[in-house]
Coordinates of C-alpha atoms in Angstrom, one line a residue:
X919 CA 23.9 -13.3 3.8
X920 CA 20.3 -13.9 2.6
X921 CA 17.6 -12.8 5.1
X922 CA 15.5 -15.5 6.6
X923 CA 11.7 -15.4 5.7
X924 CA 9.8 -12.7 7.6
X925 CA 6.6 -13.3 9.4
X926 CA 4.2 -11.1 7.4
X927 CA 1.2 -9.3 9.1
X928 CA -2.1 -11.0 8.9
X929 CA -5.4 -9.6 7.7
X930 CA -6.7 -9.1 4.2
X931 CA -5.0 -6.1 2.7
X932 CA -4.2 -7.0 -1.0
X933 CA -7.0 -6.5 -3.5
X934 CA -5.6 -7.3 -6.9
X935 CA -6.1 -8.6 -10.4
X936 CA -3.9 -10.6 -12.8
X937 CA -3.7 -9.3 -16.3
X938 CA -1.6 -9.1 -19.5
X939 CA 0.1 -5.7 -18.8
X940 CA 3.0 -6.0 -21.2
X941 CA 1.2 -4.0 -23.8
X942 CA 1.2 -0.5 -25.3
X943 CA -2.0 0.3 -23.3
X944 CA -0.6 -0.6 -20.0
X945 CA -1.4 2.8 -18.7
X946 CA -5.1 2.4 -19.7
X947 CA -5.2 -1.0 -18.0
X948 CA -3.6 0.4 -14.9
X949 CA -6.3 3.1 -14.8
X950 CA -8.9 0.3 -15.0
X951 CA -7.3 -1.4 -11.9
X952 CA -6.9 1.7 -9.8
X953 CA -10.4 2.8 -10.9
X954 CA -11.8 -0.3 -9.4
X955 CA -10.2 0.5 -6.1
X956 CA -7.7 -2.5 -6.4
X957 CA -4.2 -2.0 -5.1
X958 CA -2.3 -4.9 -6.6
X959 CA -1.6 -6.2 -10.2
X960 CA -0.1 -9.6 -11.0
X961 CA 1.9 -10.3 -14.2
X962 CA 3.1 -13.7 -15.3
X963 CA 6.8 -13.4 -16.4
X964 CA 7.9 -16.2 -18.7
X965 CA 11.6 -16.3 -18.0
X966 CA 12.2 -17.6 -21.5
X967 CA 10.7 -14.4 -22.9
X968 CA 13.0 -12.2 -20.9
X969 CA 16.3 -14.1 -21.1
X970 CA 16.5 -14.7 -24.9
X971 CA 20.1 -16.0 -24.8
X972 CA 22.1 -16.9 -21.7
X973 CA 22.6 -13.8 -19.8
X974 CA 21.0 -11.5 -22.4
X975 CA 17.8 -9.9 -21.3
X976 CA 15.1 -8.0 -22.9
X977 CA 13.6 -5.8 -20.1
X978 CA 11.6 -3.4 -22.2
X979 CA 8.1 -4.9 -21.8
X980 CA 8.5 -5.2 -18.1
X981 CA 10.1 -1.8 -17.8
X982 CA 7.1 -0.2 -19.4
X983 CA 4.7 -2.3 -17.2
X984 CA 6.4 -1.4 -14.0
X985 CA 6.5 2.3 -14.9
X986 CA 2.8 2.4 -15.8
X987 CA 1.7 0.6 -12.7
X988 CA 4.0 2.5 -10.3
X989 CA 2.7 5.8 -11.7
X990 CA -0.8 4.8 -10.5
X991 CA 0.3 3.8 -7.0
X992 CA -0.3 0.0 -7.7
X993 CA 1.8 -2.8 -6.0
X994 CA 3.2 -5.4 -8.3
X995 CA 3.5 -9.2 -8.1
X996 CA 5.6 -11.0 -10.7
X997 CA 5.0 -14.8 -11.2
X998 CA 8.1 -16.2 -12.7
X999 CA 7.7 -19.4 -14.9
X1000 CA 8.9 -21.2 -17.9
X1001 CA 12.6 -21.7 -18.1
X1002 CA 14.4 -21.0 -21.4
X1003 CA 15.0 -24.1 -23.6
X1004 CA 18.8 -23.6 -23.4
X1005 CA 18.5 -24.2 -19.6
X1006 CA 16.4 -27.4 -19.9
X1007 CA 18.0 -30.9 -19.9
X1008 CA 17.1 -32.8 -23.1
X1009 CA 18.5 -36.1 -21.7
X1010 CA 16.1 -36.2 -18.8
X1011 CA 13.1 -34.3 -20.1
X1012 CA 13.1 -34.3 -23.9
X1013 CA 9.3 -33.6 -23.9
X1014 CA 9.8 -30.2 -22.4
X1015 CA 12.2 -29.0 -25.0
X1016 CA 10.6 -26.7 -27.5
X1017 CA 7.4 -26.4 -25.3
X1018 CA 6.6 -23.4 -23.3
X1019 CA 6.9 -25.1 -19.9
X1020 CA 9.3 -26.8 -17.6
X1021 CA 12.0 -26.0 -15.0
X1022 CA 15.7 -25.6 -15.6
X1023 CA 18.0 -28.5 -15.4
X1024 CA 20.2 -26.5 -13.0
X1025 CA 18.2 -24.6 -10.4
X1026 CA 21.0 -22.2 -9.8
X1027 CA 20.2 -20.6 -13.2
X1028 CA 16.9 -19.4 -11.5
X1029 CA 18.9 -17.8 -8.7
X1030 CA 20.9 -15.8 -11.2
X1031 CA 17.8 -14.7 -13.1
X1032 CA 15.8 -13.9 -9.9
X1033 CA 18.8 -11.9 -8.5
X1034 CA 19.0 -9.8 -11.8
X1035 CA 15.2 -9.3 -12.0
X1036 CA 14.8 -8.3 -8.4
X1037 CA 17.8 -6.0 -8.5
X1038 CA 16.3 -4.2 -11.6
X1039 CA 13.0 -3.6 -10.0
X1040 CA 14.1 -3.3 -6.4
X1041 CA 11.5 -1.2 -4.5
X1042 CA 9.3 -1.2 -7.5
X1043 CA 8.1 -4.8 -7.6
X1044 CA 6.9 -5.8 -4.2
X1045 CA 6.5 -9.6 -4.6
X1046 CA 7.7 -12.6 -6.5
X1047 CA 5.8 -15.9 -6.9
X1048 CA 8.3 -18.7 -7.8
X1049 CA 6.7 -21.0 -10.4
X1050 CA 3.1 -21.8 -11.0
X1051 CA 0.9 -24.9 -10.8
X1052 CA 4.0 -27.2 -10.5
X1053 CA 1.6 -30.1 -9.6
X1054 CA 0.7 -30.4 -13.3
X1055 CA 2.7 -32.5 -15.7
X1056 CA 2.4 -29.9 -18.4
X1057 CA 4.1 -27.4 -16.1
X1058 CA 6.7 -29.6 -14.6
X1059 CA 7.1 -32.9 -16.2
X1060 CA 6.2 -36.3 -14.5
X1061 CA 5.6 -35.6 -10.8
X1062 CA 7.3 -38.5 -9.2
X1063 CA 10.7 -39.6 -7.8
X1064 CA 12.9 -36.6 -7.3
X1065 CA 10.1 -34.0 -8.3
X1066 CA 9.6 -32.8 -4.7
X1067 CA 13.3 -32.5 -4.0
X1068 CA 13.7 -30.8 -7.3
X1069 CA 11.0 -28.3 -6.6
X1070 CA 12.5 -27.5 -3.1
X1071 CA 15.9 -26.9 -4.9
X1072 CA 14.1 -24.6 -7.3
X1073 CA 12.4 -22.7 -4.6
X1074 CA 15.6 -22.4 -2.6
X1075 CA 17.4 -20.8 -5.6
X1076 CA 14.4 -18.6 -6.5
X1077 CA 14.2 -17.3 -3.0
X1078 CA 17.9 -16.7 -2.5
X1079 CA 18.2 -14.9 -5.8
X1080 CA 15.1 -12.7 -5.1
X1081 CA 16.4 -11.7 -1.6
X1082 CA 20.0 -11.1 -3.1
X1083 CA 18.4 -8.6 -5.4
X1084 CA 15.8 -7.0 -3.1
X1085 CA 15.9 -8.1 0.6
X1086 CA 12.5 -6.5 1.1
X1087 CA 10.7 -8.3 -1.7
X1088 CA 8.0 -10.8 -0.6
X1089 CA 8.7 -14.4 -2.0
X1090 CA 5.7 -16.7 -2.5
X1091 CA 5.7 -20.4 -2.9
X1092 CA 4.1 -21.0 -6.4
X1093 CA 0.5 -22.1 -6.1
X1094 CA -0.5 -25.6 -7.0
X1095 CA -3.7 -26.0 -8.8
X1096 CA -6.9 -28.0 -8.0
X1097 CA -6.9 -31.1 -10.1
X1098 CA -9.1 -33.8 -8.6
X1099 CA -6.7 -36.4 -9.9
X1100 CA -3.7 -38.1 -8.6
X1101 CA -1.7 -39.4 -11.6
X1102 CA 2.1 -38.5 -11.9
X1103 CA 1.7 -38.5 -15.7
X1104 CA -1.1 -35.9 -15.6
X1105 CA -1.3 -34.1 -12.3
X1106 CA -1.0 -34.6 -8.5
X1107 CA -3.9 -33.5 -6.2
X1108 CA -3.0 -30.1 -4.8
X1109 CA -3.3 -31.2 -1.0
X1110 CA -1.3 -34.4 -1.6
X1111 CA 1.4 -32.5 -3.5
X1112 CA 1.8 -30.0 -0.7
X1113 CA 1.9 -32.6 2.0
X1114 CA 4.8 -34.3 0.2
X1115 CA 6.5 -31.0 -0.5
X1116 CA 6.2 -29.8 3.2
X1117 CA 7.4 -33.3 4.4
X1118 CA 10.6 -33.3 2.2
X1119 CA 13.9 -33.1 4.1
X1120 CA 12.1 -32.3 7.5
X1121 CA 10.1 -29.4 6.0
X1122 CA 13.3 -27.7 4.6
X1123 CA 11.0 -25.6 2.2
X1124 CA 10.0 -23.6 5.3
X1125 CA 13.2 -21.6 4.8
X1126 CA 12.5 -20.4 1.2
X1127 CA 9.1 -18.7 1.2
X1128 CA 7.1 -16.1 3.2
X1129 CA 3.6 -16.8 1.8
X1130 CA 1.9 -19.8 0.2
X1131 CA 0.3 -19.3 -3.1
X1132 CA -3.2 -20.9 -3.6
X1133 CA -5.5 -21.0 -6.7
X1134 CA -9.0 -21.6 -5.1
X1135 CA -11.0 -21.6 -8.3
X1136 CA -14.6 -22.6 -7.7
X1137 CA -15.7 -23.9 -11.1
X1138 CA -19.4 -23.9 -11.1
X1139 CA -19.6 -23.6 -7.3
X1140 CA -20.5 -20.6 -5.3
X1141 CA -18.2 -19.4 -2.5
X1142 CA -20.4 -20.9 0.2
X1143 CA -20.8 -24.2 -1.4
X1144 CA -19.0 -27.2 -0.3
X1145 CA -18.6 -31.0 -0.8
X1146 CA -22.0 -32.4 -0.1
X1147 CA -23.7 -29.1 -0.4
X1148 CA -23.1 -28.0 -4.1
X1149 CA -26.2 -26.0 -4.4
X1150 CA -25.2 -23.9 -7.4
X1151 CA -23.7 -26.8 -9.4
X1152 CA -26.8 -28.9 -8.6
X1153 CA -29.0 -26.2 -9.9
X1154 CA -27.2 -25.1 -13.0
X1155 CA -24.5 -27.7 -13.9
X1156 CA -26.1 -31.1 -13.5
X1157 CA -24.1 -31.4 -10.3
X1158 CA -20.8 -31.3 -12.3
X1159 CA -17.4 -30.5 -10.7
X1160 CA -18.9 -31.1 -7.3
X1161 CA -17.4 -34.6 -6.4
X1162 CA -14.0 -33.4 -5.1
X1163 CA -13.0 -31.1 -2.3
X1164 CA -10.5 -29.2 -4.5
X1165 CA -13.3 -28.0 -6.7
X1166 CA -14.7 -25.6 -4.0
X1167 CA -13.4 -22.2 -3.1
X1168 CA -12.9 -23.1 0.5
X1169 CA -10.2 -25.6 -0.4
X1170 CA -7.5 -23.1 0.7
X1171 CA -8.4 -24.0 4.4
X1172 CA -7.2 -27.5 3.9
X1173 CA -3.9 -26.4 2.3
X1174 CA -3.3 -24.0 5.1
X1175 CA -4.0 -26.8 7.6
X1176 CA -1.5 -29.1 5.8
X1177 CA 1.1 -26.5 6.3
X1178 CA 0.4 -26.2 10.1
X1179 CA 0.3 -30.1 10.3
X1180 CA 3.8 -30.2 8.9
X1181 CA 5.0 -27.8 11.5
X1182 CA 5.4 -25.0 9.2
X1183 CA 4.1 -21.8 10.9
X1184 CA 4.5 -18.0 10.5
X1185 CA 3.3 -18.1 6.9
X1186 CA 0.4 -16.2 5.2
X1187 CA -1.6 -17.3 2.1
X1188 CA -2.0 -15.4 -1.0
X1189 CA -4.6 -16.3 -3.5
X1190 CA -2.4 -15.6 -6.5
X1191 CA -5.3 -16.6 -8.9
X1192 CA -9.0 -17.1 -8.2
X1193 CA -12.0 -16.6 -10.3
X1194 CA -15.2 -17.9 -12.0
X1195 CA -15.6 -18.4 -15.7
X1196 CA -18.8 -17.5 -17.6
X1197 CA -19.6 -17.5 -21.3
X1198 CA -22.7 -15.4 -20.9
X1199 CA -22.8 -11.8 -22.2
X1200 CA -21.6 -10.1 -25.4
X1201 CA -19.0 -11.7 -27.5
X1202 CA -19.4 -15.1 -25.9
X1203 CA -18.5 -18.3 -27.8
X1204 CA -21.2 -20.8 -28.7
X1205 CA -19.7 -23.3 -26.3
X1206 CA -17.1 -23.3 -23.5
X1207 CA -13.5 -24.4 -23.9
X1208 CA -12.8 -28.2 -23.5
X1209 CA -12.1 -28.9 -19.8
X1210 CA -13.8 -25.7 -18.7
X1211 CA -17.4 -26.7 -19.6
X1212 CA -18.6 -25.3 -16.2
X1213 CA -18.3 -21.8 -17.8
X1214 CA -21.7 -22.4 -19.2
X1215 CA -23.2 -22.9 -15.7
X1216 CA -22.3 -19.4 -14.4
X1217 CA -23.9 -16.2 -15.7
X1218 CA -22.1 -12.9 -15.6
X1219 CA -24.3 -11.9 -12.6
X1220 CA -23.1 -15.1 -10.7
X1221 CA -19.5 -14.1 -11.5
X1222 CA -20.0 -10.8 -10.1
X1223 CA -21.8 -11.9 -7.0
X1224 CA -19.3 -14.7 -6.4
X1225 CA -16.4 -12.3 -6.3
X1226 CA -17.9 -10.0 -3.8
X1227 CA -19.0 -12.8 -1.6
X1228 CA -15.5 -14.4 -1.8
X1229 CA -13.9 -11.3 -0.4
X1230 CA -16.4 -10.9 2.3
X1231 CA -16.1 -14.6 3.3
X1232 CA -12.3 -14.6 3.5
X1233 CA -12.3 -11.4 5.6
X1234 CA -14.9 -12.8 8.0
X1235 CA -13.6 -16.3 8.3
X1236 CA -9.8 -16.1 8.3
X1237 CA -6.9 -13.7 9.2
X1238 CA -4.1 -15.6 7.3
X1239 CA -5.3 -14.9 3.8
X1240 CA -3.7 -11.5 3.1
X1241 CA -4.0 -11.0 -0.7
X1242 CA -6.5 -12.1 -3.2
X1243 CA -5.7 -11.7 -6.8
X1244 CA -8.5 -12.0 -9.3
X1245 CA -8.1 -14.0 -12.5
X1246 CA -8.4 -12.1 -14.7
X1247 CA -8.7 -8.5 -16.0
X1248 CA -8.2 -8.3 -19.7
X1249 CA -7.6 -11.6 -21.4
X1250 CA -10.8 -10.9 -23.5
X1251 CA -8.4 -8.4 -25.1
X1252 CA -5.6 -10.9 -25.6
X1253 CA -7.1 -14.3 -26.7
X1254 CA -10.1 -15.4 -28.8
X1255 CA -13.3 -16.3 -27.2
X1256 CA -12.6 -20.0 -27.6
X1257 CA -9.6 -19.8 -25.3
X1258 CA -10.5 -20.7 -21.7
X1259 CA -8.9 -17.5 -20.3
X1260 CA -11.6 -15.4 -22.1
X1261 CA -14.4 -16.7 -19.9
X1262 CA -12.7 -15.5 -16.7
X1263 CA -12.2 -11.9 -17.7
X1264 CA -13.8 -9.0 -15.8
X1265 CA -13.8 -6.6 -18.7
X1266 CA -14.7 -7.0 -22.3
X1267 CA -12.4 -7.0 -25.3
X1268 CA -13.1 -3.2 -25.7
X1269 CA -12.2 -2.8 -22.1
X1270 CA -15.9 -2.0 -21.1
X1271 CA -16.8 -3.5 -17.8
X1272 CA -18.5 -6.9 -17.3
X1273 CA -20.7 -6.9 -14.2
X1274 CA -17.9 -8.4 -12.2
X1275 CA -15.8 -5.3 -12.7
X1276 CA -18.6 -3.0 -11.7
X1277 CA -19.4 -5.1 -8.6
X1278 CA -15.8 -5.2 -7.5
X1279 CA -15.5 -1.4 -8.1
X1280 CA -18.5 -0.8 -5.7
X1281 CA -17.3 -3.4 -3.1
X1282 CA -15.9 -2.2 0.2
X1283 CA -12.2 -2.9 0.6
X1284 CA -11.3 -2.4 4.2
X1285 CA -7.7 -2.6 5.5
X1286 CA -6.7 -4.3 8.7
X1287 CA -6.8 -2.0 11.7
X1288 CA -3.4 -0.4 12.2
X1289 CA -2.1 -2.4 9.2
X1290 CA 0.0 -1.3 6.4
X1291 CA -2.0 -0.9 3.2
X1292 CA -0.9 -3.3 0.5

């Protein structure tokens, strides 16, 4: 039998960072994480890159990553996304064939994959996030009709497979992303999406996750800014990205409340991605990536200060956020400076620290009293 979701202990205990660790220098990257005093790493795991043919897996990049991080005492979160093309349905979603995104036509295929993944890394990978930003058309397909029922089915199979492989693994409901729009052909507002997801079939999804993933990215807004009081955006960004509640860091509180309002209790929140972009500093592009123009509104010093304040703020204001995963460590090493991921990095392309890394390294990282670290 598959164990029911546990009620996980409250209190901020996970201080982490997402990176691209499937690299030959994974050990060096692990040293950077541990050297900053962080205790978690997150790696996105594109399913299609592991299962190259039905039932045929290439584990080598993940094996190396897990070995490197485990050797440094780091906990690991895998974010599982992107079904292989041979599991997609060309009749119902031709637009997703040949693209990098999209769910499988048969959600039980994810159960099999998660079972094999969690079996292989039992006791070594501590948590799995099922899917990512499924409220975006580019990640899911059109978000209407059966989209919510289909995601519940995917979550059920992902949870079941993960628990079959490792009953002790934590299973996280993949985070929606702030969008500020409500158009099924583009994206659904994160709060509206979760309300519909939680309402489906009487809240059935409660049985298939232990923590809710959230992406509270602030854009050009400081952690203490809010709708109607967008001081940083007003001062630096011509008040851009300040007209919708989802553009502010504290959005996570509304998402948690929506879960409670749906009668779903006993869950914690993980920030499975949060950060601030800046194109100031060495190697910066002349202009920000399209859609991420707010990166010109934050300096490297802003980025550093915002991270430290975000951790302080969450610790002082809530007990239900237990893990905060920074976006990102080392994408300046991975992508050109014209890619939006570059601006969010906390180390440079040569792995020297940006001010944010240094600030995070010096930041206090208390654990809950009597709690289990990690």
